[in-house]
Short mmCIF file of C-alpha atoms in Angstrom, two decimals:
data_model
loop_
_atom_site.label_atom_id
_atom_site.label_comp_id
_atom_site.label_asym_id
_atom_site.label_seq_id
_atom_site.Cartn_x
_atom_site.Cartn_y
_atom_site.Cartn_z
CA GLN A 609 -0.03 -0.05 -0.02
CA LYS A 610 1.35 3.50 -0.86
CA GLU A 611 1.65 5.98 1.88
CA VAL A 612 -0.41 8.46 0.03
CA GLU A 613 -2.88 7.35 -2.57
CA GLN A 614 -4.49 9.45 -5.28
CA ASN A 615 -6.59 8.56 -8.29
CA SER A 616 -4.37 9.32 -11.00
CA GLY A 617 -7.00 10.29 -13.51
CA PRO A 618 -7.43 12.02 -15.73
CA LEU A 619 -10.45 13.51 -14.23
CA SER A 620 -12.55 15.58 -16.62
CA VAL A 621 -15.08 18.16 -15.40
CA PRO A 622 -17.22 20.71 -17.21
CA GLU A 623 -16.62 24.25 -16.67
CA GLY A 624 -18.52 25.69 -13.91
CA ALA A 625 -19.19 22.29 -12.19
CA ILE A 626 -17.49 21.15 -8.84
CA ALA A 627 -14.29 19.23 -9.20
CA SER A 628 -13.67 16.83 -6.30
CA LEU A 629 -10.09 15.33 -5.78
CA ASN A 630 -9.48 12.74 -3.26
CA CYS A 631 -6.35 11.39 -1.06
CA THR A 632 -5.99 8.61 1.35
CA TYR A 633 -2.92 8.13 3.59
CA SER A 634 -1.56 5.25 5.54
CA ASP A 635 0.31 6.75 8.37
CA ARG A 636 -2.22 7.47 11.31
CA GLY A 637 0.48 9.89 12.81
CA SER A 638 0.01 12.25 10.10
CA GLN A 639 -0.95 15.76 11.23
CA SER A 640 -0.40 18.22 8.32
CA PHE A 641 -2.10 18.04 5.00
CA PHE A 642 -1.50 19.84 1.97
CA TRP A 643 -2.69 20.28 -1.61
CA TYR A 644 -0.46 21.65 -4.25
CA ARG A 645 -1.26 22.42 -8.10
CA GLN A 646 1.26 21.85 -10.71
CA TYR A 647 0.85 23.00 -14.25
CA SER A 648 2.58 21.14 -17.11
CA GLY A 649 6.53 22.00 -17.11
CA LYS A 650 6.14 24.00 -14.08
CA SER A 651 6.73 23.61 -10.27
CA PRO A 652 4.05 22.81 -7.63
CA GLU A 653 2.34 25.62 -5.94
CA LEU A 654 0.79 25.31 -2.56
CA ILE A 655 -3.01 26.05 -2.68
CA MET A 656 -4.17 24.65 0.63
CA SER A 657 -3.15 23.36 3.90
CA ILE A 658 -5.27 21.78 6.52
CA TYR A 659 -4.43 20.62 9.96
CA SER A 660 -7.90 19.91 11.87
CA ASN A 661 -10.84 17.65 11.00
CA GLY A 662 -13.58 19.36 9.02
CA ASP A 663 -13.64 21.78 6.04
CA LYS A 664 -11.33 24.86 5.20
CA GLU A 665 -12.46 27.20 2.68
CA ASP A 666 -10.37 29.58 0.75
CA GLY A 667 -12.01 31.30 -2.49
CA ARG A 668 -13.29 28.53 -4.86
CA PHE A 669 -11.24 25.89 -2.86
CA THR A 670 -12.37 23.80 -0.02
CA ALA A 671 -10.23 21.16 1.67
CA GLN A 672 -11.95 18.36 3.86
CA LEU A 673 -10.12 16.44 6.48
CA ASN A 674 -11.14 13.17 8.06
CA LYS A 675 -8.48 11.76 10.32
CA ALA A 676 -10.62 8.94 11.42
CA SER A 677 -11.03 7.57 7.91
CA GLN A 678 -7.66 8.86 6.89
CA TYR A 679 -8.99 10.91 3.94
CA VAL A 680 -8.33 14.30 2.68
CA SER A 681 -10.30 15.98 -0.27
CA LEU A 682 -10.01 19.31 -2.36
CA LEU A 683 -13.11 20.60 -3.74
CA ILE A 684 -13.03 23.27 -6.62
CA ARG A 685 -16.45 25.10 -7.09
CA ASP A 686 -17.09 26.92 -10.39
CA SER A 687 -14.26 24.96 -12.12
CA GLN A 688 -12.25 27.10 -14.73
CA PRO A 689 -10.27 25.88 -17.66
CA SER A 690 -7.36 27.54 -15.71
CA ASP A 691 -7.78 24.87 -13.08
CA SER A 692 -6.77 22.32 -15.38
CA ALA A 693 -3.57 20.75 -13.92
CA THR A 694 -2.18 18.05 -11.64
CA TYR A 695 -3.22 18.24 -8.02
CA LEU A 696 -0.80 16.60 -5.60
CA CYS A 697 -1.66 15.75 -2.01
CA ALA A 698 1.04 15.80 0.70
CA VAL A 699 1.23 14.96 4.25
CA ASN A 700 3.65 14.91 6.97
CA ARG A 701 3.70 14.28 10.89
CA ASN A 702 4.66 17.97 11.68
CA PHE A 703 7.59 16.88 13.62
CA GLY A 704 10.33 19.68 13.23
CA ASN A 705 11.73 19.22 9.71
CA GLU A 706 9.72 16.35 8.74
CA LYS A 707 9.62 15.73 4.92
CA LEU A 708 6.46 15.69 2.98
CA THR A 709 5.32 12.31 1.46
CA PHE A 710 3.59 13.20 -1.79
CA GLY A 711 0.89 11.20 -3.75
CA THR A 712 1.42 10.76 -7.41
CA GLY A 713 -1.07 13.51 -8.18
CA THR A 714 -4.38 13.67 -10.09
CA ARG A 715 -4.71 15.01 -13.63
CA LEU A 716 -7.59 17.32 -13.84
CA THR A 717 -9.06 18.71 -16.99
CA ILE A 718 -11.88 21.27 -17.14
CA ILE A 719 -13.85 21.01 -20.22
CA PRO A 720 -15.07 24.37 -21.54
CA GLY B 188 2.74 32.86 0.39
CA ALA B 189 6.61 32.97 0.54
CA VAL B 190 8.87 33.21 -2.17
CA VAL B 191 11.66 30.83 -3.28
CA SER B 192 13.91 31.51 -6.19
CA GLN B 193 16.07 29.21 -8.12
CA HIS B 194 19.05 29.81 -10.60
CA PRO B 195 19.47 29.14 -13.41
CA SER B 196 15.81 28.21 -14.68
CA ARG B 197 17.56 26.15 -17.55
CA VAL B 198 20.73 24.69 -18.16
CA ILE B 199 22.41 22.57 -20.92
CA CYS B 200 25.86 21.24 -20.33
CA LYS B 201 28.11 18.56 -21.67
CA SER B 202 28.64 15.30 -20.11
CA GLY B 203 31.16 15.17 -17.58
CA THR B 204 30.77 18.70 -16.56
CA SER B 205 29.48 19.89 -13.23
CA VAL B 206 26.50 22.21 -12.58
CA LYS B 207 25.62 24.22 -9.68
CA ILE B 208 21.96 25.23 -8.96
CA GLU B 209 20.85 27.94 -6.36
CA CYS B 210 17.94 28.03 -4.33
CA ARG B 211 17.10 31.20 -2.30
CA SER B 212 14.29 32.00 0.07
CA LEU B 213 13.66 35.76 -0.66
CA ASP B 214 11.19 36.79 1.98
CA PHE B 215 11.63 34.45 4.74
CA GLN B 216 14.23 32.33 6.64
CA ALA B 217 14.30 28.76 5.42
CA THR B 218 15.48 26.70 8.34
CA THR B 219 15.22 23.66 5.98
CA MET B 220 15.20 23.22 2.30
CA PHE B 221 14.50 20.04 0.34
CA TRP B 222 15.80 19.10 -3.14
CA TYR B 223 13.46 17.22 -5.45
CA ARG B 224 13.97 15.74 -8.70
CA GLN B 225 10.97 15.00 -11.19
CA PHE B 226 11.27 13.31 -14.52
CA PRO B 227 8.70 13.77 -17.17
CA LYS B 228 5.27 12.63 -16.43
CA GLN B 229 6.39 11.25 -13.16
CA SER B 230 5.88 12.25 -9.53
CA LEU B 231 8.37 14.14 -7.39
CA MET B 232 11.09 12.42 -6.04
CA LEU B 233 12.89 13.51 -2.64
CA MET B 234 16.50 13.64 -3.00
CA ALA B 235 17.83 15.33 0.19
CA THR B 236 17.00 17.35 3.06
CA SER B 237 19.17 20.33 4.04
CA ASN B 238 19.30 22.23 7.34
CA GLU B 239 21.43 25.35 7.57
CA GLY B 240 24.66 24.75 8.75
CA SER B 241 24.63 21.04 8.78
CA LYS B 242 25.11 18.21 6.47
CA ALA B 243 22.40 17.28 4.08
CA THR B 244 20.44 13.92 4.72
CA TYR B 245 19.95 12.01 1.56
CA GLU B 246 17.34 9.70 0.60
CA GLN B 247 17.99 6.03 -0.06
CA GLY B 248 19.60 5.56 -3.51
CA VAL B 249 20.65 9.26 -3.95
CA GLU B 250 24.60 9.57 -4.33
CA LYS B 251 25.69 12.20 -1.91
CA ASP B 252 29.09 12.41 -3.70
CA LYS B 253 27.34 13.00 -7.08
CA PHE B 254 24.77 15.43 -5.82
CA LEU B 255 26.62 17.90 -3.34
CA ILE B 256 24.31 19.90 -1.20
CA ASN B 257 25.36 23.11 0.74
CA HIS B 258 23.03 25.00 2.88
CA ALA B 259 25.45 27.90 4.20
CA SER B 260 22.77 30.57 5.24
CA LEU B 261 19.05 30.66 6.21
CA THR B 262 18.24 31.94 2.76
CA LEU B 263 20.46 30.04 0.48
CA SER B 264 21.08 26.44 -0.38
CA THR B 265 22.90 24.99 -3.53
CA LEU B 266 22.77 21.70 -5.25
CA THR B 267 26.00 20.55 -7.37
CA VAL B 268 25.40 17.86 -10.06
CA THR B 269 29.22 16.58 -10.48
CA SER B 270 30.27 14.86 -13.42
CA ALA B 271 26.72 15.00 -14.92
CA HIS B 272 25.54 12.55 -17.52
CA PRO B 273 22.53 12.17 -19.78
CA GLU B 274 20.64 10.23 -17.16
CA ASP B 275 21.01 13.34 -14.91
CA SER B 276 18.71 15.22 -16.97
CA SER B 277 15.72 16.25 -15.13
CA PHE B 278 13.65 19.04 -13.47
CA TYR B 279 15.27 19.91 -10.23
CA ILE B 280 13.08 21.71 -7.70
CA CYS B 281 13.82 23.08 -4.30
CA THR B 282 11.32 23.91 -1.57
CA GLY B 283 11.99 26.25 1.51
CA LYS B 284 10.49 25.63 4.97
CA GLY B 285 10.44 28.33 7.34
CA PHE B 286 9.28 28.18 11.06
CA GLY B 287 5.88 27.06 9.98
CA ASN B 288 4.96 23.75 8.62
CA GLU B 289 4.49 24.76 4.93
CA GLN B 290 6.80 24.23 2.16
CA PHE B 291 7.09 26.55 -0.74
CA PHE B 292 8.51 25.45 -3.98
CA GLY B 293 11.00 27.31 -6.16
CA PRO B 294 10.25 27.54 -9.80
CA GLY B 295 12.56 24.60 -10.69
CA THR B 296 15.60 24.22 -12.81
CA ARG B 297 15.52 22.06 -16.16
CA LEU B 298 18.97 20.34 -16.57
CA THR B 299 19.73 18.87 -19.85
CA VAL B 300 23.18 16.94 -20.18
CA LEU B 301 24.19 16.28 -23.84
#
């Protein structure tokens, strides 16, 4: 079992709809959870971090965390073509300089 | 978010030469910097963790004598690819982590070894 699992996609969503990206993790000691967006040929960009169970909203993005189920998701409302990218889920234990463990990413395509 | 820069953004070199890549945190002090490598259509691979003033910690399978990392200050880390070969051609990305828990990525350096 991979430490952080994501559906590799591609996930296709019509413009204006809600895109839902999912991530599961195996380490129950994980405390910090991040979503990065990576456009083709570019480096990842941090878009959301979440540390507590529940929802965290930032503009069109909502991160949801359920530690009991070891599940974290990212919802993108009113999807735009510019949201087309690979989305990476990352977790760590939040111990000092603990490294991040990344999923392999989900490729999202927004269809105009 | 915090800003991390890398230089150069792109480099082409001949096989056998050494290449140095700089990673700078511009508006925060990066107590830790991480170096990643990404091959086309593959996920990020962590190469090493670099703490200011101490030796880097390399991931399993990464040759520390080939990939030299120096983290001389809280705003600068360097990665030197020594005696580069075509199989070292990749996208090298650094991240900086300050006193919080978030990591901020640099824009990456695309290395092509001929």
